[in-house]
mmCIF file of C-alpha atoms and ligand atoms in Angstrom:
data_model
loop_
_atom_site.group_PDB
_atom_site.id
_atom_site.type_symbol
_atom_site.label_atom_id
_atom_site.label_comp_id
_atom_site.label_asym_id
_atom_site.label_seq_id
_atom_site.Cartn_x
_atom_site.Cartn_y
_atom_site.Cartn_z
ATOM 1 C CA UNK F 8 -2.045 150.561 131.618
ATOM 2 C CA UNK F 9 -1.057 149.202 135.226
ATOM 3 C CA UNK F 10 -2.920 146.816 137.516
ATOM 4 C CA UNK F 11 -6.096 145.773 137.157
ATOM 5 C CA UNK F 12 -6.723 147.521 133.872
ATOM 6 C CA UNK F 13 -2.992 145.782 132.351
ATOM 7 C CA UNK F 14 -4.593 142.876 133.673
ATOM 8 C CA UNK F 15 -7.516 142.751 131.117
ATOM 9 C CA UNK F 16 -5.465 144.262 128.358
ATOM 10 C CA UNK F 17 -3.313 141.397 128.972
ATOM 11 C CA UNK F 18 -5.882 138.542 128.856
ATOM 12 C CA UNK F 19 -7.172 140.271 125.810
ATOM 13 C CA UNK F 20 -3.901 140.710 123.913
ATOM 14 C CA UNK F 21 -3.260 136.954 124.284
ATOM 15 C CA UNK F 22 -6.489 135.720 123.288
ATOM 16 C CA UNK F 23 -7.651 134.085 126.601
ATOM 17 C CA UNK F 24 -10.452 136.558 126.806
ATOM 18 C CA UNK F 25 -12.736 138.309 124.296
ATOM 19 C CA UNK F 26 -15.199 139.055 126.112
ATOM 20 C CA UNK F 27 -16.173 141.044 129.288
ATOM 21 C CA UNK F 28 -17.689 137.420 130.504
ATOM 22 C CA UNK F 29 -14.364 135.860 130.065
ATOM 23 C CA UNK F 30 -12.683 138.768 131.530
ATOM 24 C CA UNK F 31 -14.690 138.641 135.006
ATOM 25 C CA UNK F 32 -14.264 135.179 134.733
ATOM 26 C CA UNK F 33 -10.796 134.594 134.344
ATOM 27 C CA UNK F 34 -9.519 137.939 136.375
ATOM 28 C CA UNK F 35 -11.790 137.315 139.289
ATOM 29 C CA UNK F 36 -13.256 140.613 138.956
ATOM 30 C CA UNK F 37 -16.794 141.904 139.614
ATOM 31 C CA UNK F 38 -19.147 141.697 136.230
ATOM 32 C CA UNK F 39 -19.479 145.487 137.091
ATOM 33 C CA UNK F 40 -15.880 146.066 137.701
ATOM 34 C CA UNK F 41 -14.885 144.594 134.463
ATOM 35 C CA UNK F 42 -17.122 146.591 132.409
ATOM 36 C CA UNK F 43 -16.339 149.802 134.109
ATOM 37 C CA UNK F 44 -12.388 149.143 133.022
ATOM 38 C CA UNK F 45 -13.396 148.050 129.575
ATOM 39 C CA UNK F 46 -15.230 151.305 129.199
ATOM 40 C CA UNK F 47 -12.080 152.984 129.922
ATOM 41 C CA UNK F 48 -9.696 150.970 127.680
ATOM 42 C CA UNK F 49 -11.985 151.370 124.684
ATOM 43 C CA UNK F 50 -12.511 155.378 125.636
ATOM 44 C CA UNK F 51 -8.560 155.590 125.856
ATOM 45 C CA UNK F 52 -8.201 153.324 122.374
ATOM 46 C CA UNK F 53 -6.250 150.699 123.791
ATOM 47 C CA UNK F 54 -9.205 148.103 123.222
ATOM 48 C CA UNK F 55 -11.684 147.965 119.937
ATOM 49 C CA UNK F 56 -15.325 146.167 120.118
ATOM 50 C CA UNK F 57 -16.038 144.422 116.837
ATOM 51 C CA UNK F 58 -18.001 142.388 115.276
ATOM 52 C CA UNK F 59 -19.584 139.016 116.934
ATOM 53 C CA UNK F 60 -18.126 136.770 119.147
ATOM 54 C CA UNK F 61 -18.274 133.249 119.590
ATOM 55 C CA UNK F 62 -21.762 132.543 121.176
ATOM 56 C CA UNK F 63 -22.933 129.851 123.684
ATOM 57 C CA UNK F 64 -26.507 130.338 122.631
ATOM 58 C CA UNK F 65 -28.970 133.765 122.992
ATOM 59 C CA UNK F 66 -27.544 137.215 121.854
ATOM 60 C CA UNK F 67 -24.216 137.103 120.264
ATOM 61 C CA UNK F 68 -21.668 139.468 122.315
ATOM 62 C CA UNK F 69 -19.567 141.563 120.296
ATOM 63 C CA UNK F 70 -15.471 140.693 120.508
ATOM 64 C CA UNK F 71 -12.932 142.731 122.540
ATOM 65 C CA UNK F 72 -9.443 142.628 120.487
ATOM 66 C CA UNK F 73 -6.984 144.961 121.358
ATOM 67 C CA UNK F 74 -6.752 147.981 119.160
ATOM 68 C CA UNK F 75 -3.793 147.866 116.482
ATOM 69 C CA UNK F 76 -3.143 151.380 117.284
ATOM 70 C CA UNK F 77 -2.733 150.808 120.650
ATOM 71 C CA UNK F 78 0.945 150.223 120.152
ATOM 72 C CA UNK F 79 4.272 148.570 118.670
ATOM 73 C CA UNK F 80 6.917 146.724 120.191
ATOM 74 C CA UNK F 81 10.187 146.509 118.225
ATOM 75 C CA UNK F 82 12.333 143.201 118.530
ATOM 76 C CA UNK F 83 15.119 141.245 117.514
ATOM 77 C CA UNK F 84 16.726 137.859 117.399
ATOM 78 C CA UNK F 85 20.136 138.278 117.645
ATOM 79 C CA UNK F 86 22.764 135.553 115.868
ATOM 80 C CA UNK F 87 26.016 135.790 115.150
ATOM 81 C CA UNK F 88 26.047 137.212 111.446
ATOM 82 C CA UNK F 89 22.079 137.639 111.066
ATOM 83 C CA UNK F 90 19.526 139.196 113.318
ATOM 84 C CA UNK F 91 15.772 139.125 112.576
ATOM 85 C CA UNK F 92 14.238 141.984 113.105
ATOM 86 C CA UNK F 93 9.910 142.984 113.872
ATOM 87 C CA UNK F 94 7.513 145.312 114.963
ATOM 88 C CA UNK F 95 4.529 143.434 116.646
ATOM 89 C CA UNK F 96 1.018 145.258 117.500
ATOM 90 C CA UNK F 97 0.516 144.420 121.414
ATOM 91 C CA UNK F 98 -1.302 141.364 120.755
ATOM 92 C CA UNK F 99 2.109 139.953 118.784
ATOM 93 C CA UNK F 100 0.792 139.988 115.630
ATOM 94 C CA UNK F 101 4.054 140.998 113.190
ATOM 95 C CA UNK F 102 3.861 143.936 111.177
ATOM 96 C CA UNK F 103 7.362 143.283 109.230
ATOM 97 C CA UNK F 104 10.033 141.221 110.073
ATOM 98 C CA UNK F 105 13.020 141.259 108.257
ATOM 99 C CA UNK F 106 16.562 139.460 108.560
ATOM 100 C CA UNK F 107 19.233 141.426 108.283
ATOM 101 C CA UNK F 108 22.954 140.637 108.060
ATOM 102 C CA UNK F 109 25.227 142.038 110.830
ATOM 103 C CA UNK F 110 28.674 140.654 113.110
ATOM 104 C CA UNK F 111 27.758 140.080 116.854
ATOM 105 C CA UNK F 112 32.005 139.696 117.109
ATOM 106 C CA UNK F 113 32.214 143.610 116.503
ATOM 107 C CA UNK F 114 31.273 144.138 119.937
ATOM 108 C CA UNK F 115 27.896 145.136 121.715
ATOM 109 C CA UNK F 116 28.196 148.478 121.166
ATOM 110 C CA UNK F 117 28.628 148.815 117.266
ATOM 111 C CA UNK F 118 25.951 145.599 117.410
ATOM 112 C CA UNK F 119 24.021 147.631 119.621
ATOM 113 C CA UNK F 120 23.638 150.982 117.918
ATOM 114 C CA UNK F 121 23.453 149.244 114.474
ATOM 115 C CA UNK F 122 20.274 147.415 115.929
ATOM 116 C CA UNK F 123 18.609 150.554 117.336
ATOM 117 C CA UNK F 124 19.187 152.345 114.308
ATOM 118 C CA UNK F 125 17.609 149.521 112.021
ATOM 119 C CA UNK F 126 14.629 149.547 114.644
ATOM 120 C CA UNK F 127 14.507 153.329 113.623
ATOM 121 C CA UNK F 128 14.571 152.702 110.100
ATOM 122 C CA UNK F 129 11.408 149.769 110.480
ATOM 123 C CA UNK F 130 9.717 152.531 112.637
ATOM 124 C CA UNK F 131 10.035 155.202 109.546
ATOM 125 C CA UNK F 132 8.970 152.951 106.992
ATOM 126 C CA UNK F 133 6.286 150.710 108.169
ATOM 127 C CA UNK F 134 4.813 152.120 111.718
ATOM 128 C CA UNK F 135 1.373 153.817 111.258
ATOM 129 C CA UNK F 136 1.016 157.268 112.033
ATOM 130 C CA UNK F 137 0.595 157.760 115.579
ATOM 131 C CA UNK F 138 1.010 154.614 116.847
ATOM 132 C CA UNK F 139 3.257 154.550 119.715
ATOM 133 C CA UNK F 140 6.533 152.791 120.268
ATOM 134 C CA UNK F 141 5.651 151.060 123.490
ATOM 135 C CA UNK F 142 9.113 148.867 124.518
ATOM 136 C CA UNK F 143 12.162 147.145 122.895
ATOM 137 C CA UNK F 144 13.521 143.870 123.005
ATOM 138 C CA UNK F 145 16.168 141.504 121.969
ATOM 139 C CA UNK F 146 17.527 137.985 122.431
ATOM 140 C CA UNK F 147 21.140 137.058 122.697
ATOM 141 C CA UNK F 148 22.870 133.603 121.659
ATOM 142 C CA UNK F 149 24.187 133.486 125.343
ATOM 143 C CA UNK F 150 23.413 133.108 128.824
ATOM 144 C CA UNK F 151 21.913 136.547 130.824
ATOM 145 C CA UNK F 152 20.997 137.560 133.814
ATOM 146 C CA UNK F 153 18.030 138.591 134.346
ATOM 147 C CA UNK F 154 18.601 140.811 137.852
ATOM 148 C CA UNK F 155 20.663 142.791 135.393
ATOM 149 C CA UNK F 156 20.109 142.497 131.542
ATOM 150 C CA UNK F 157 23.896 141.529 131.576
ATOM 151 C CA UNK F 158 25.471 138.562 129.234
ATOM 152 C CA UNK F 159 27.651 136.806 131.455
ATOM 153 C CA UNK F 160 29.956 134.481 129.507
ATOM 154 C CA UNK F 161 28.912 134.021 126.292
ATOM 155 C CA UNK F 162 30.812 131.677 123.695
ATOM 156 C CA UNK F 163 31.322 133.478 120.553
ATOM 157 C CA UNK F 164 30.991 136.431 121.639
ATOM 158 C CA UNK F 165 33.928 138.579 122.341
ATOM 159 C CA UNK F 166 33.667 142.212 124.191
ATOM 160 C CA UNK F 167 29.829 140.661 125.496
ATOM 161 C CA UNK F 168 31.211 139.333 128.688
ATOM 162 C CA UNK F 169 29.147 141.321 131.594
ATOM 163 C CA UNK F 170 28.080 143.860 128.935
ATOM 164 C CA UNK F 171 24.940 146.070 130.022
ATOM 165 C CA UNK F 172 22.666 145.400 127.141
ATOM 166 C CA UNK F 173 19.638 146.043 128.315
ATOM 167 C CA UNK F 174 21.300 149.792 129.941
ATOM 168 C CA UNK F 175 22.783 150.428 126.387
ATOM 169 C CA UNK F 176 19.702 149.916 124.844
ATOM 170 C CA UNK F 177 17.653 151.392 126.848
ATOM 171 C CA UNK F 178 19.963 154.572 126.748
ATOM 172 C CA UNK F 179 18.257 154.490 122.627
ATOM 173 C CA UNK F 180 14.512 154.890 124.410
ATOM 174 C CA UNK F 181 13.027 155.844 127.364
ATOM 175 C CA UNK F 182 11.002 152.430 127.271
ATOM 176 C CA UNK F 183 10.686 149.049 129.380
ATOM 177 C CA UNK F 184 13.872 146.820 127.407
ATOM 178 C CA UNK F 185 13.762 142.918 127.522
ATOM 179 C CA UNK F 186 17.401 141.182 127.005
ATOM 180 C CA UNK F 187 16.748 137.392 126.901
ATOM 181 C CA UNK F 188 18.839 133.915 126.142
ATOM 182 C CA UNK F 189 17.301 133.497 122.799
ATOM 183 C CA UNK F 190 16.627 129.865 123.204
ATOM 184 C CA UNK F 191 14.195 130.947 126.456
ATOM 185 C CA UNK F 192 12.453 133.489 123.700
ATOM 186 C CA UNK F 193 11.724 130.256 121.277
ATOM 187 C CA UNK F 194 10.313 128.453 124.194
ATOM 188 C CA UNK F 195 7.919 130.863 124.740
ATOM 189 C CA UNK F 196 7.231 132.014 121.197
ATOM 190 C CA UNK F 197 6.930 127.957 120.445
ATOM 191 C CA UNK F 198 4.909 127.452 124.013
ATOM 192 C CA UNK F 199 1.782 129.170 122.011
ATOM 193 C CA UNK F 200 1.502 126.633 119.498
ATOM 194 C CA UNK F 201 1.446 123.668 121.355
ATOM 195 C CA UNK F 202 -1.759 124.334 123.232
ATOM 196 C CA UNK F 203 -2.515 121.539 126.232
ATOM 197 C CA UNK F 204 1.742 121.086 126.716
ATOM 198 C CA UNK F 205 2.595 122.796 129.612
ATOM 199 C CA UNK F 206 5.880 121.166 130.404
ATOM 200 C CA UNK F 207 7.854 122.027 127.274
ATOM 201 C CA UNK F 208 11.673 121.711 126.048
ATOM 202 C CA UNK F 209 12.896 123.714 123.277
ATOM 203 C CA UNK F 210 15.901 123.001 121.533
ATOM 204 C CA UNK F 211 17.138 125.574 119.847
ATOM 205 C CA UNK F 212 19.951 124.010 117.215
ATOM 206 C CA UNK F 213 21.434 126.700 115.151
ATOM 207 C CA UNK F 214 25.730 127.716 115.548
ATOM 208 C CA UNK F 215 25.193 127.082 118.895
ATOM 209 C CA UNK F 216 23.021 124.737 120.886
ATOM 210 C CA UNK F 217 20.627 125.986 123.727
ATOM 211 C CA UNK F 218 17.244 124.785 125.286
ATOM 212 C CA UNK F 219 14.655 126.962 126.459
ATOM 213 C CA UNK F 220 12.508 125.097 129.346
ATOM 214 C CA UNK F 221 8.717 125.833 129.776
ATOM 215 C CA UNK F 222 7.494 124.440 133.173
ATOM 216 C CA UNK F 223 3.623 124.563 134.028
ATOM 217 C CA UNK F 224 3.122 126.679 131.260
ATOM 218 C CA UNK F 225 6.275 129.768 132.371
ATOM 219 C CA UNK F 226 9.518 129.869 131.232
ATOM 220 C CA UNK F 227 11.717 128.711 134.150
ATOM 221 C CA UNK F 228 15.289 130.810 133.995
ATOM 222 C CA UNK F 229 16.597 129.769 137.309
ATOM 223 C CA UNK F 230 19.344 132.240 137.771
ATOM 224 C CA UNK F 231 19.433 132.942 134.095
ATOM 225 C CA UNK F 232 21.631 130.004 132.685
ATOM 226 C CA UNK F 233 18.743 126.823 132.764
ATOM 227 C CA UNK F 234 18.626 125.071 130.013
ATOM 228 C CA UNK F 235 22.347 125.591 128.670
ATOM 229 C CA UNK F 236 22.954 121.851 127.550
ATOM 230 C CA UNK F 237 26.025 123.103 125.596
ATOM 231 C CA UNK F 238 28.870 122.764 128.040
ATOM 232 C CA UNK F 239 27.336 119.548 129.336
ATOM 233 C CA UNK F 240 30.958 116.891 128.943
ATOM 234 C CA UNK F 241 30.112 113.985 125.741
ATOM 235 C CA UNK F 242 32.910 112.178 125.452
ATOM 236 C CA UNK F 243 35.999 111.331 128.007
ATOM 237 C CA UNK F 244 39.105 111.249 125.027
ATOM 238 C CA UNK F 245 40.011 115.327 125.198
ATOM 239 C CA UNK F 246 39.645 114.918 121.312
ATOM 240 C CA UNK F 247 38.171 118.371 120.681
ATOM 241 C CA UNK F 248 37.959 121.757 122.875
ATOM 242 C CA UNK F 249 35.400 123.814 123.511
ATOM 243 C CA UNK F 250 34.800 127.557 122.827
ATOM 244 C CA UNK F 251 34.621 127.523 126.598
ATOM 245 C CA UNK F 252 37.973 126.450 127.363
ATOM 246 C CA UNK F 253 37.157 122.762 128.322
ATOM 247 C CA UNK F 254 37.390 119.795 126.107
ATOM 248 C CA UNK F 255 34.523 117.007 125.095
ATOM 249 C CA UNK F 256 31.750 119.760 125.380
ATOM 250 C CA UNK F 257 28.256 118.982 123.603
ATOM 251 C CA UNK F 258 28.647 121.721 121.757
ATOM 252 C CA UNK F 259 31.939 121.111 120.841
ATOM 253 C CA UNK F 260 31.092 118.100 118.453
ATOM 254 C CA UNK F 261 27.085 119.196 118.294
ATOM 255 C CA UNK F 262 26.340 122.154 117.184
ATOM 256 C CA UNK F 263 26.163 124.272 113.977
ATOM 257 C CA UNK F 264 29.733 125.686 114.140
ATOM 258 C CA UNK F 265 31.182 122.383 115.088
ATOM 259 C CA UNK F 266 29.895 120.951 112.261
ATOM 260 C CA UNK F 267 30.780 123.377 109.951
ATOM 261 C CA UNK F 268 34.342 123.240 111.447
ATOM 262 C CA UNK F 269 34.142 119.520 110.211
ATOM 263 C CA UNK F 270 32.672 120.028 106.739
ATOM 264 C CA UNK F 271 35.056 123.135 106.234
ATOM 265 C CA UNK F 272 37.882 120.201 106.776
ATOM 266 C CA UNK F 273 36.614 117.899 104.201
ATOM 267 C CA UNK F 274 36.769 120.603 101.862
ATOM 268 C CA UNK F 275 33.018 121.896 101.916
ATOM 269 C CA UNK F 276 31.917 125.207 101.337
ATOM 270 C CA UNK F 277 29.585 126.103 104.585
ATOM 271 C CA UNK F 278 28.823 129.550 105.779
ATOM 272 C CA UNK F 279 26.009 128.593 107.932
ATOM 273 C CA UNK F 280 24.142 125.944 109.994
ATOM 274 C CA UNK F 281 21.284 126.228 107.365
ATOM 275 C CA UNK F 282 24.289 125.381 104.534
ATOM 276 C CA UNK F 283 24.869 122.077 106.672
ATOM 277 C CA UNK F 284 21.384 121.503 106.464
ATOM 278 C CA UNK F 285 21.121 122.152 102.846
ATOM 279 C CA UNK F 286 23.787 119.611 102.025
ATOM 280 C CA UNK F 287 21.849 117.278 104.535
ATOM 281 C CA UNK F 288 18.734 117.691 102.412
ATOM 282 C CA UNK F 289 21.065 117.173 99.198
ATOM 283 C CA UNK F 290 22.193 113.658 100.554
ATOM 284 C CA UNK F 291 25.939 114.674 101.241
ATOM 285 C CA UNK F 292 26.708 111.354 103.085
ATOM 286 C CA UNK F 293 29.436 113.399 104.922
ATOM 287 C CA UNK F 294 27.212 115.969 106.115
ATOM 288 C CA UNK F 295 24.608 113.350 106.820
ATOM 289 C CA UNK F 296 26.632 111.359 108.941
ATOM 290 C CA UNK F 297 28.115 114.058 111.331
ATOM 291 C CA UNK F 298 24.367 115.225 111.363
ATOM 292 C CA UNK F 299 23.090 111.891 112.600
ATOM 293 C CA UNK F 300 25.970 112.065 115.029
ATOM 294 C CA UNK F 301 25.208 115.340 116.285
ATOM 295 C CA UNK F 302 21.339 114.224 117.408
ATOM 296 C CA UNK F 303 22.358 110.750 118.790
ATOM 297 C CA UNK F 304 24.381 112.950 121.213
ATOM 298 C CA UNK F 305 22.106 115.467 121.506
ATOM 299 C CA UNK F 306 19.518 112.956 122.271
ATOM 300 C CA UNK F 307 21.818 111.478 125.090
ATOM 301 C CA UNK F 308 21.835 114.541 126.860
ATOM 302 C CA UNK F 309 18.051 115.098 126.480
ATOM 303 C CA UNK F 310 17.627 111.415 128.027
ATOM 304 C CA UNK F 311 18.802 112.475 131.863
ATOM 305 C CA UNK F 312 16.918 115.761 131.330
ATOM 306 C CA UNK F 313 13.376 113.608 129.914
ATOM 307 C CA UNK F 314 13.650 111.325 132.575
ATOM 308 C CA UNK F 315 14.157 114.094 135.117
ATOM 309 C CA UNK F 316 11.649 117.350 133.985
ATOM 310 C CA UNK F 317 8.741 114.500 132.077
ATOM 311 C CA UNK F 318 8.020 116.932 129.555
ATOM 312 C CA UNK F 319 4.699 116.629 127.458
ATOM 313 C CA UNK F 320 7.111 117.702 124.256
ATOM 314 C CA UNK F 321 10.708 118.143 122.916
ATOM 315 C CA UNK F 322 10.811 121.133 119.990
ATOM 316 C CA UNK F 323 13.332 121.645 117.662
ATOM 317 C CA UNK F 324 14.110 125.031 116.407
ATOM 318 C CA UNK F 325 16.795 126.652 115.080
ATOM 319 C CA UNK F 326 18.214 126.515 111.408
ATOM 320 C CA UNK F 327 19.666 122.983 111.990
ATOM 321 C CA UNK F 328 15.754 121.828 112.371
ATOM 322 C CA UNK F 329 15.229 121.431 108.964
ATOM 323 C CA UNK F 330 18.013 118.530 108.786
ATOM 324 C CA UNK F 331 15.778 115.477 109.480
ATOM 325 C CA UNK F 332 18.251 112.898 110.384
ATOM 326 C CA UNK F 333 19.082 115.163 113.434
ATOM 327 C CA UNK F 334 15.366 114.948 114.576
ATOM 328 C CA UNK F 335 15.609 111.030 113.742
ATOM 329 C CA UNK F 336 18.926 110.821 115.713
ATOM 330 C CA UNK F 337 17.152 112.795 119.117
ATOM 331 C CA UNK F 338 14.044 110.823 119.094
ATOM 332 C CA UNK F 339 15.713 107.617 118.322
ATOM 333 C CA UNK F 340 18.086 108.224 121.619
ATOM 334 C CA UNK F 341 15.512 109.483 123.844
ATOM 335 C CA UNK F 342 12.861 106.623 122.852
ATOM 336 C CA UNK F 343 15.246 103.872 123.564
ATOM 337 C CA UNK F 344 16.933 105.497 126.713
ATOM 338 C CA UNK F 345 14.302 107.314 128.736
ATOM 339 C CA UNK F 346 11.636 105.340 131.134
ATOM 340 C CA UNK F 347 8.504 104.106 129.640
ATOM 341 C CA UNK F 348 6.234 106.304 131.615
ATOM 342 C CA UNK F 349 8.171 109.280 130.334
ATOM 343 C CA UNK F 350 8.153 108.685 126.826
ATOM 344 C CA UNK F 351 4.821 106.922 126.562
ATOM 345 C CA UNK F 352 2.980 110.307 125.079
ATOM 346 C CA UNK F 353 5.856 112.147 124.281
ATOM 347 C CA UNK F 354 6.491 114.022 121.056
ATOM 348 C CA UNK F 355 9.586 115.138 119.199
ATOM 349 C CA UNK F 356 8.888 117.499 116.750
ATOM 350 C CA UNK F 357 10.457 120.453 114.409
ATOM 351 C CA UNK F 358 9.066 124.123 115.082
ATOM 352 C CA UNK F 359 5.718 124.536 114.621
ATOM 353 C CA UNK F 360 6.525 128.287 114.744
ATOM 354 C CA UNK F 361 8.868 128.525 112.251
ATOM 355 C CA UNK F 362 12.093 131.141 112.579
ATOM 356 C CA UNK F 363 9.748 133.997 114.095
ATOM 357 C CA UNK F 364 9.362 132.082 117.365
ATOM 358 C CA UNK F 365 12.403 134.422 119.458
ATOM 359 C CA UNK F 366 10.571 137.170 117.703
ATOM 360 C CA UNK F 367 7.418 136.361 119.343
ATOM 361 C CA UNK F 368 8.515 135.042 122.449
ATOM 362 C CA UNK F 369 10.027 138.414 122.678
ATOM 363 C CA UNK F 370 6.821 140.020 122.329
ATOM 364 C CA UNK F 371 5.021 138.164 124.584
ATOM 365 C CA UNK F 372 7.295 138.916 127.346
ATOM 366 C CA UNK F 373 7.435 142.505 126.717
ATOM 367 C CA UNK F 374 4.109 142.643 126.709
ATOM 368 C CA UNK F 375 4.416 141.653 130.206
ATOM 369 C CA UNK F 376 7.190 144.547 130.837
ATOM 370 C CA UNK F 377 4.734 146.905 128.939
ATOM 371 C CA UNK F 378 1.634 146.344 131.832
ATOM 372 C CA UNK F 379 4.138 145.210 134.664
HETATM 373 ZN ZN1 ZN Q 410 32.078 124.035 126.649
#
């Protein structure tokens, strides 16, 4: 599957193409060439022909999809006590996903094994017979470099610091392995459903606070750390430190474990963001307020980056998204603050992927290892 032939698999698998028209069309290929590869693909059972396509008048062409025993993909999103777990057929549709409870602050390698080995256990119980594992991948709640597959100074993570994730992992199979900020894998999972947006921020507000940034339609990494709002300074007073050693951080007073810190004080019983949002939804006017907080400062730190990247959308992920007072707080901030011309057709909204976006981001991407 390399070159010209990953190519068309590719355009295929993510539904820009189903048909050898499309193909020549959008590949640049020759009519001839096309079909010749196609031939292959469907002799080798990596592409099915089905049914009818969508016609523009005379003799409706049949539909190239890519077969669903072409392969599997296996990928998780990695948090600090959960992960969510998949296999995806090539085109990214899930087979199973699964969330699973498990302690990122035991280390990468017990965090490690225990995710290969629940990958294994998915693999026994749900992947059809003779259907290939065809590449691995996970996201991790820190930043990474991509030159390397290495987390390089992750809050809230202890032991991760420089780790070789994608090396340990890939020690488990002999397979392309994709390590990825997990806020960069919503942004591209989320970039799907917002068809027409090519200029996209993500927020992803769960324990911690990250943004993934899509720019003309790619994720941009930079050198692996764009879009890490959470050590951006909020305040001048010193009146809380951060995880990362300095004080008045966003995420020291913004994000999920910050305000379960503050709940915690006032007596509350919070184990996770989605508990803060549950009280939120419940009307807890303590929980409410430091909520509302949260997304007014958020939103202040979105304002330089609106006025400066223009993008056609802000998305908010993450298991804080479901607290609407925090989307209220952003949009309110970044409506009154940015420029006109920037916010004039700009929408803030909640997920429209839901919590499998990393998961599919995660495909997509390896996909892209897969064919590379
Ligand atoms: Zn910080």
């Amino acid at each position: 599957m390399r070159g010209a032939q990953g190519d068309l698999l590719r355009l295929v698998a993510t539904g820009q193409a189903e048909s050898r028209a499309e193909l020549s069309r959008l590949s640049g290929l020759a009519p001839s060439s096309v079909s010749l590869r196609v031939e292959e693909l469907l002799d080798a059972a990596l592409l099915v022909e089905e049914g009818a396509g969508t016609s523009r008048g005379g003799r409706r062409p049949r539909r190239l999809r890519v077969s669903p025993t072409a392969g599997l993909l296996a990928v998780a999103d990695l948090g600090a006590h959960h992960a969510r777990l998949a296999l995806l057929d090539l085109s990214g549709v899930p087979l199973v996903v699964e969330e699973r409870p498990c302690d990122i602050a035991l280390g990468p390698e017990a965090t490690l094994d225990w995710m290969a080995a629940a990958f294994d256990d998915l693999l026994r119980s749900h992947a059809p017979p003779g259907v290939p594992l065809r590449g691995v991948g996970t996201s991790v709640p820190g930043p990474v470099d991509p030159a390397t597959g290495r987390v390089v100074s992750p809050s809230r993570m202890p032991g991760w610091n420089a780790f070789p994730v994608a090396d340990h992992l890939g020690a488990h199979y002999d397979l392309p392995v994709l390590v990825e900020n997990d806020a960069n894998l919503m942004a591209v999972g989320e970039a799907r459903a917002w068809p027409g947006c090519d200029n996209l921020m993500v927020l992803k507000a769960g324990s911690g606070i990250g943004c993934g940034l899509i720019v003309e339609g790619r994720l941009h990494r930079g050198r692996g750390a764009a879009g890490d709002i959470s050590h951006v300074r909020v305040r001048a007073d010193s009146s809380a430190m951060c995880s990362c050693g300095h004080p008045d951080c966003l995420e020291a007073y913004a994000s999920g474990a910050a305000l379960m810190g503050a709940l915690a004080d006032q007596g509350f019983a919070v184990h996770r963001p989605a508990d803060v949002a549950a009280l939120v939804a419940d009307a807890v006017p303590e929980a409410t307020a430091l909520v509302r907080n949260a997304g007014r400062l958020i939103g202040e730190v979105l304002t330089v980056l609106v006025n400066f990247i223009n993008p056609d959308a802000i998305v908010v992920g993450g298991s804080l998204s479901g607290a609407e007072p925090l989307i209220s707080a952003v949009r309110a901030a970044v409506y009154e603050r940015c420029l006109p011309l920037a916010t004039r057709d700009l929408e803030i909204a909640v997920t429209r992927t839901g919590p499998d976006a990393a998961l599919l981001g995660a495909g997509s991407l390896l996909l892209d290892a897969v064919l590379a």
